[in-house]
CSV table of C-alpha atoms and ligand atoms in Angstrom, one decimal:
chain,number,residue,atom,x,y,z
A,19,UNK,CA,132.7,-58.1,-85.4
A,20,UNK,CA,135.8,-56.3,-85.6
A,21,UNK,CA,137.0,-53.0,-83.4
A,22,UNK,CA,138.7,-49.8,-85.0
A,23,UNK,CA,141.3,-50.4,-82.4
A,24,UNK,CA,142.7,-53.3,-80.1
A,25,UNK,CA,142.5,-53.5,-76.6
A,26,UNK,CA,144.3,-54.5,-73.9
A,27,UNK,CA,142.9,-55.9,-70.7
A,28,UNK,CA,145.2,-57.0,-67.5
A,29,UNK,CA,144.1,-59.1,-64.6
A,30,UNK,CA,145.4,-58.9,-61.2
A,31,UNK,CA,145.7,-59.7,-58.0
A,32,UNK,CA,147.5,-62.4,-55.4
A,33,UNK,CA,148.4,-65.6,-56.5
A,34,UNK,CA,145.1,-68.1,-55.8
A,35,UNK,CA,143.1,-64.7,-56.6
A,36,UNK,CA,141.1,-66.5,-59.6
A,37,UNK,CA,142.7,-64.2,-62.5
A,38,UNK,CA,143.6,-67.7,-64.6
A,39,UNK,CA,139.7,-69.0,-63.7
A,40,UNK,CA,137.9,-65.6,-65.0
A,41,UNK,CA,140.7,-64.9,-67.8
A,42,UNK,CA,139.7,-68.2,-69.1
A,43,UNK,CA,136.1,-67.5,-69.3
A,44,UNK,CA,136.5,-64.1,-70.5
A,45,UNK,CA,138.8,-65.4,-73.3
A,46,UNK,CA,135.8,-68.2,-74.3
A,47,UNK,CA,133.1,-65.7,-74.0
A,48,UNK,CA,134.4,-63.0,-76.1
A,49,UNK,CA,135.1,-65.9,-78.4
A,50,UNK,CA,131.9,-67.3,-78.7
A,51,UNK,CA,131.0,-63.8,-79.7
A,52,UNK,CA,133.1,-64.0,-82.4
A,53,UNK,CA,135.7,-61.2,-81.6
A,54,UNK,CA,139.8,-62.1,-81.8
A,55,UNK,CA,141.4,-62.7,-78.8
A,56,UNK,CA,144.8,-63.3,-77.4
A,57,UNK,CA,145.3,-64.8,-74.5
A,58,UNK,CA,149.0,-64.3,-72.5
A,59,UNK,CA,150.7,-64.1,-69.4
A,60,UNK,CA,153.6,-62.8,-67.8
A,61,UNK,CA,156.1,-64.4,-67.2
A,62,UNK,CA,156.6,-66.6,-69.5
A,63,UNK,CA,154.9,-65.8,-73.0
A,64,UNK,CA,158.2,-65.5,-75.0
A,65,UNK,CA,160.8,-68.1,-75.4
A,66,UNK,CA,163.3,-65.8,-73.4
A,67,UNK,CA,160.2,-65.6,-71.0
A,68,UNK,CA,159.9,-69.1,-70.7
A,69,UNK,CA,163.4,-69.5,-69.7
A,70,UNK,CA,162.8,-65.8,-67.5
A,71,UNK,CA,160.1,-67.7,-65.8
A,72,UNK,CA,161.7,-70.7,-64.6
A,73,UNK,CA,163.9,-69.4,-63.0
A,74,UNK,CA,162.0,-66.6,-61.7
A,75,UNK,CA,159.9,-69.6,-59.8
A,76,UNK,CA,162.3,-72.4,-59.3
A,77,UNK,CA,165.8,-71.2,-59.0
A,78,UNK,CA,167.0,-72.4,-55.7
A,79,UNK,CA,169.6,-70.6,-54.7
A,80,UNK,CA,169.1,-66.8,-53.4
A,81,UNK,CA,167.9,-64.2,-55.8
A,82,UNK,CA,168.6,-60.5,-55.1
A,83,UNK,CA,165.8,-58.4,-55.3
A,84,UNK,CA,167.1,-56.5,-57.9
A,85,UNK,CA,168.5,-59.4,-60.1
A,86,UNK,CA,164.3,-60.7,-59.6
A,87,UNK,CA,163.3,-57.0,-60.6
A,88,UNK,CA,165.1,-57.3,-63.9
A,89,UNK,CA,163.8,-60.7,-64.4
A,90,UNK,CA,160.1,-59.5,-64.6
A,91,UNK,CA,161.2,-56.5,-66.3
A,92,UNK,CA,163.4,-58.4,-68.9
A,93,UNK,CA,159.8,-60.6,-69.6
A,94,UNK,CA,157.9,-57.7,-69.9
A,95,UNK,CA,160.0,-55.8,-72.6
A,96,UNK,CA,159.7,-59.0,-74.7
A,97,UNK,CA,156.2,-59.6,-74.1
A,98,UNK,CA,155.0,-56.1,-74.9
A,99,UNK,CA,157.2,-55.6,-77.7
A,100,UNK,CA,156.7,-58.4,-79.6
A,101,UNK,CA,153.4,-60.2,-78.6
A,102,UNK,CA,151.4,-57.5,-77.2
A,103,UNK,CA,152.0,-54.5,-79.5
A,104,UNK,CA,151.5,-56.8,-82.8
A,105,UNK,CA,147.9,-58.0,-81.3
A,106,UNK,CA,146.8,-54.8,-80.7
A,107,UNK,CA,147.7,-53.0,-83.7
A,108,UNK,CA,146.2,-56.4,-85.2
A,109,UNK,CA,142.8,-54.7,-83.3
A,110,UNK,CA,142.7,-58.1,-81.3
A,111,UNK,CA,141.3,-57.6,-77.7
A,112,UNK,CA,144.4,-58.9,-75.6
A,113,UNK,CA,143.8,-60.4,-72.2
A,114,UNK,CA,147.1,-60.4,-70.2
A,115,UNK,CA,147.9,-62.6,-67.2
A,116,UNK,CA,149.3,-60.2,-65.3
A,117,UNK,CA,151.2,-56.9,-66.1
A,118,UNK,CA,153.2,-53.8,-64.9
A,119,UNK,CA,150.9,-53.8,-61.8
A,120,UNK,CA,152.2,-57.0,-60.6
A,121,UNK,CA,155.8,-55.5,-60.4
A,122,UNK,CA,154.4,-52.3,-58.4
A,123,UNK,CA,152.5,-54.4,-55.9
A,124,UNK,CA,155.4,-57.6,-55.1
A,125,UNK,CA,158.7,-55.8,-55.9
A,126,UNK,CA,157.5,-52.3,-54.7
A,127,UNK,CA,154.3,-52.8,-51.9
A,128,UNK,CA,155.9,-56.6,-51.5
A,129,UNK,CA,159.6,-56.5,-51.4
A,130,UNK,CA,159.6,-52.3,-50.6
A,131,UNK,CA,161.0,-51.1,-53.4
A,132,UNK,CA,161.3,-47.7,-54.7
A,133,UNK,CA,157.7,-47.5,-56.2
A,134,UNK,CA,159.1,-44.7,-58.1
A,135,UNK,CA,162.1,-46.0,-59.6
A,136,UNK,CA,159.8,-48.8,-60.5
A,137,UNK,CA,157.4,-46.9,-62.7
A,138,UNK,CA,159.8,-45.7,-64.4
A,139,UNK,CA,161.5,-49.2,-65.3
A,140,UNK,CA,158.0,-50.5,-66.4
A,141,UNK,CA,157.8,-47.2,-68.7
A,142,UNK,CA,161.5,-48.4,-70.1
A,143,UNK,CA,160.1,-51.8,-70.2
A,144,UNK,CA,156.7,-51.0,-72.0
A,145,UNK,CA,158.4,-48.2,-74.5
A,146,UNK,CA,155.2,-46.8,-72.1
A,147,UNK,CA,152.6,-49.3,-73.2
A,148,UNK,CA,149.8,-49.4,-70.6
A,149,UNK,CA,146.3,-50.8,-70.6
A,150,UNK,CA,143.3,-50.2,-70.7
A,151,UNK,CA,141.3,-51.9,-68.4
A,152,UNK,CA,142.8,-53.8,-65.3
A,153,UNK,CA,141.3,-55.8,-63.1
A,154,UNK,CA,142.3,-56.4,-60.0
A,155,UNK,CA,140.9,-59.5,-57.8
A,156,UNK,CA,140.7,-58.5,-54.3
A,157,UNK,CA,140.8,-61.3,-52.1
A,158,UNK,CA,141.5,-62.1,-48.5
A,159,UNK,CA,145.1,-63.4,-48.3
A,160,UNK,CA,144.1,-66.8,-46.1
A,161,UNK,CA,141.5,-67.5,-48.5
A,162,UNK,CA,144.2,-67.1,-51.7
A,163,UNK,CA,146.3,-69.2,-50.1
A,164,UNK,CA,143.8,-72.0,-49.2
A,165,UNK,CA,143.3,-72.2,-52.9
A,166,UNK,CA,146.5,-72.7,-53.9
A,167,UNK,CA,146.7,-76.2,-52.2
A,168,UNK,CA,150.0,-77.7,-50.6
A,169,UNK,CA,152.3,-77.3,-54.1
A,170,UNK,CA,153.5,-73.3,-54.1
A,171,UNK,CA,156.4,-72.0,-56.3
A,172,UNK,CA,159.2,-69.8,-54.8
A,173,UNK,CA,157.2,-66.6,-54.8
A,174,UNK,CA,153.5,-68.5,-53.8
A,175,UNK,CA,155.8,-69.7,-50.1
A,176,UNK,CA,156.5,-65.7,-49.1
A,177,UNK,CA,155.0,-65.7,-45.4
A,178,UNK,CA,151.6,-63.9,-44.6
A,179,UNK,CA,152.9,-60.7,-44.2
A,180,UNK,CA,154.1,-60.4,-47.0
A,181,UNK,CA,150.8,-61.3,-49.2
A,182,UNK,CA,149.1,-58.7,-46.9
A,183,UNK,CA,151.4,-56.2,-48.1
A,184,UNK,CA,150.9,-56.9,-51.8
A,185,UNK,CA,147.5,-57.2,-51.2
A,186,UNK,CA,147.4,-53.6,-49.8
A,187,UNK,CA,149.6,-52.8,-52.7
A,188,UNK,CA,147.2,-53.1,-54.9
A,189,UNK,CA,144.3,-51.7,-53.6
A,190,UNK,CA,146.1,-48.6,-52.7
A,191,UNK,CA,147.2,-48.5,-56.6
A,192,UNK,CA,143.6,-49.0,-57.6
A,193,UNK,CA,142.8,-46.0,-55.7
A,194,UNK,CA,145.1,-44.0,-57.3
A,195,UNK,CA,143.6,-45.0,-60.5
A,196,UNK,CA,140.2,-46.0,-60.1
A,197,UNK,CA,139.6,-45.4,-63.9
A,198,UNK,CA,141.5,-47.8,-65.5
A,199,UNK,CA,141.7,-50.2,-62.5
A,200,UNK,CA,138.2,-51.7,-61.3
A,201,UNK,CA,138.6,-54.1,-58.4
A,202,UNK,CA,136.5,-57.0,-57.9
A,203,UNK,CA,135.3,-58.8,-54.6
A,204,UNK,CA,137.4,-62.0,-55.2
A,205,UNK,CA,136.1,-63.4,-52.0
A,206,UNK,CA,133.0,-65.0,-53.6
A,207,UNK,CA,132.5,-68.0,-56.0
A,208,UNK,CA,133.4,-68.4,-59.4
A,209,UNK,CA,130.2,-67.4,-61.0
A,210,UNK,CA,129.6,-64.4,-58.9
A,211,UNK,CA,132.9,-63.3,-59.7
A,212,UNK,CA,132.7,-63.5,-63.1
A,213,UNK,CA,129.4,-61.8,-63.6
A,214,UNK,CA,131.3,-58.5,-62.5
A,215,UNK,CA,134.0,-59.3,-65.1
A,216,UNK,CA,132.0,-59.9,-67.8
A,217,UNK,CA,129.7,-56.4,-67.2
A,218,UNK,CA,133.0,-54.6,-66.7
A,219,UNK,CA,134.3,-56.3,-69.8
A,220,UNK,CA,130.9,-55.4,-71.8
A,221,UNK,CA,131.0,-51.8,-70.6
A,222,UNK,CA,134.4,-51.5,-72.2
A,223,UNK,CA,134.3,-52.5,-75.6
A,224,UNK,CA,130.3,-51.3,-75.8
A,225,UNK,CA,128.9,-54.9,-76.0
B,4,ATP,N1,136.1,-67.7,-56.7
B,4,ATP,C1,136.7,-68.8,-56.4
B,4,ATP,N2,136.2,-69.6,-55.4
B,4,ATP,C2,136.8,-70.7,-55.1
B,4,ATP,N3,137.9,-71.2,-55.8
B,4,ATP,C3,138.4,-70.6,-56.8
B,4,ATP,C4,137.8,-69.3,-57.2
B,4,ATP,N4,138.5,-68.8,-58.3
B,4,ATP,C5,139.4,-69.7,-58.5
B,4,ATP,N5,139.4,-70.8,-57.7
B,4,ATP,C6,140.3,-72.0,-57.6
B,4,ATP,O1,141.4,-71.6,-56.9
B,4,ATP,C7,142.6,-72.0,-57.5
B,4,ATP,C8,143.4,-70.8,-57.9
B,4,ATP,O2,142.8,-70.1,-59.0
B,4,ATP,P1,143.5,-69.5,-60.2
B,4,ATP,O3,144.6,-70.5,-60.7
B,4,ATP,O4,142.5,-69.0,-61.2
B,4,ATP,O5,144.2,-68.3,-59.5
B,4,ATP,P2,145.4,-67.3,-60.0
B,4,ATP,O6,145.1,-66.0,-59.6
B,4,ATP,O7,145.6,-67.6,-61.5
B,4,ATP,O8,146.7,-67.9,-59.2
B,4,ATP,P3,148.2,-67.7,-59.6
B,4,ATP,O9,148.6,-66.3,-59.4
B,4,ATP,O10,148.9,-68.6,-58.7
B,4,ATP,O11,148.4,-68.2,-61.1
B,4,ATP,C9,142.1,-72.9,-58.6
B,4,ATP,O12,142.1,-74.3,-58.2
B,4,ATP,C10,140.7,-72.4,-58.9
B,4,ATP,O13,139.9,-73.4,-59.5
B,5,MG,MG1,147.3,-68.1,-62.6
């Protein structure tokens, strides 16, 4: 089965959410289905990404805000411009690892940032590419970071605090656009969780 047009799904959330879990099985399942796929992430799905990315979550010494801002943003032009455009216009369905959201939620909700100035960087970024489905796994920050396990990157070791404040971050963005971002109760297991992907993901593309 092919679609008249591509689409382009983003998962979010905190880090220990499940968005690599349930992009996994969404990315088998629409497989096994027989449709085309691309799976990606941010950062780190370009060569210059891949180089973007480790530093962005192993560089030792400080990193301004700012410098980190135009890290992501640096990724994302990349990404978007040459993987994620040429999929879609290739009418594959493209699950994405994380997107503009992300920036909004750490660098603006996170790190508070000018939320403004940020959308418009992610509009520079994206030549205005958005998608159109998010989703956004809402999960309690302890139970994120009990996940996780004892080995965190540079951004995973922020304190509490701050993973409350990308948490709310999001929420509050998903309120502001409750069409395009559905939020899912990340709290529970695997399998409950992914039954609400997968019928958000069927309603979608009409499955
Ligand atoms: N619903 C769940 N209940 C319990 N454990 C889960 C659940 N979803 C994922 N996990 C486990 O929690 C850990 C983190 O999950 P996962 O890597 O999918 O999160 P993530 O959102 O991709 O995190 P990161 O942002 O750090 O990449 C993994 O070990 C995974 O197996
Ligand atoms: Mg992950």
């Amino acid at each position: 089965m092919e679609f008249k047009k591509g689409y382009f799904i983003t998962f979010e959330g905190a880090d220990g959410c499940g968005k690599t879990t349930q992009i996994e099985l969404l990315d088998k399942f629409l497989k096994e289905k027989g449709l085309k796929t691309l799976l990606t992430l941010e950062p780190g799905a370009t060569d210059l990404g891949k180089n973007l990315r480790q530093i962005l979550l192993h560089y030792e010494k400080p990193v301004s805000d700012e410098a980190e801002m135009f890290m992501y943003l640096a990724d994302r032009a990349q990404h978007a411009q040459m993987i994620i455009k040429p999929a879609l216009e290739d009418k594959k369905i493209v699950l994405c690892d994380r997107y503009t959201d992300s920036t909004v939620a750490y660098q603006g909700y996170g790190r508070e940032g000018d939320i403004e100035q940020i959308n418009i960087l992610n509009k520079i970024a994206t030549k205005g590419l958005k998608s159109d489905l998010t989703i956004l796994f809402d999960v309690e920050s302890e139970i994120a970071q009990s996940r996780l396990g004892k080995t965190k990157d540079r951004l995973e070791s922020q304190g509490m605090e701050f993973h409350k404040k990308v948490r709310k971050g999001y929420l509050e963005l998903a309120k502001q656009d409750p069409k395009r971002i559905k939020v899912v109760d990340a709290n529970r297991t695997i399998d409950e969780v992914w039954q609400d992907v997968k019928k958000i993901v069927e309603e979608l593309l009409g499955l």
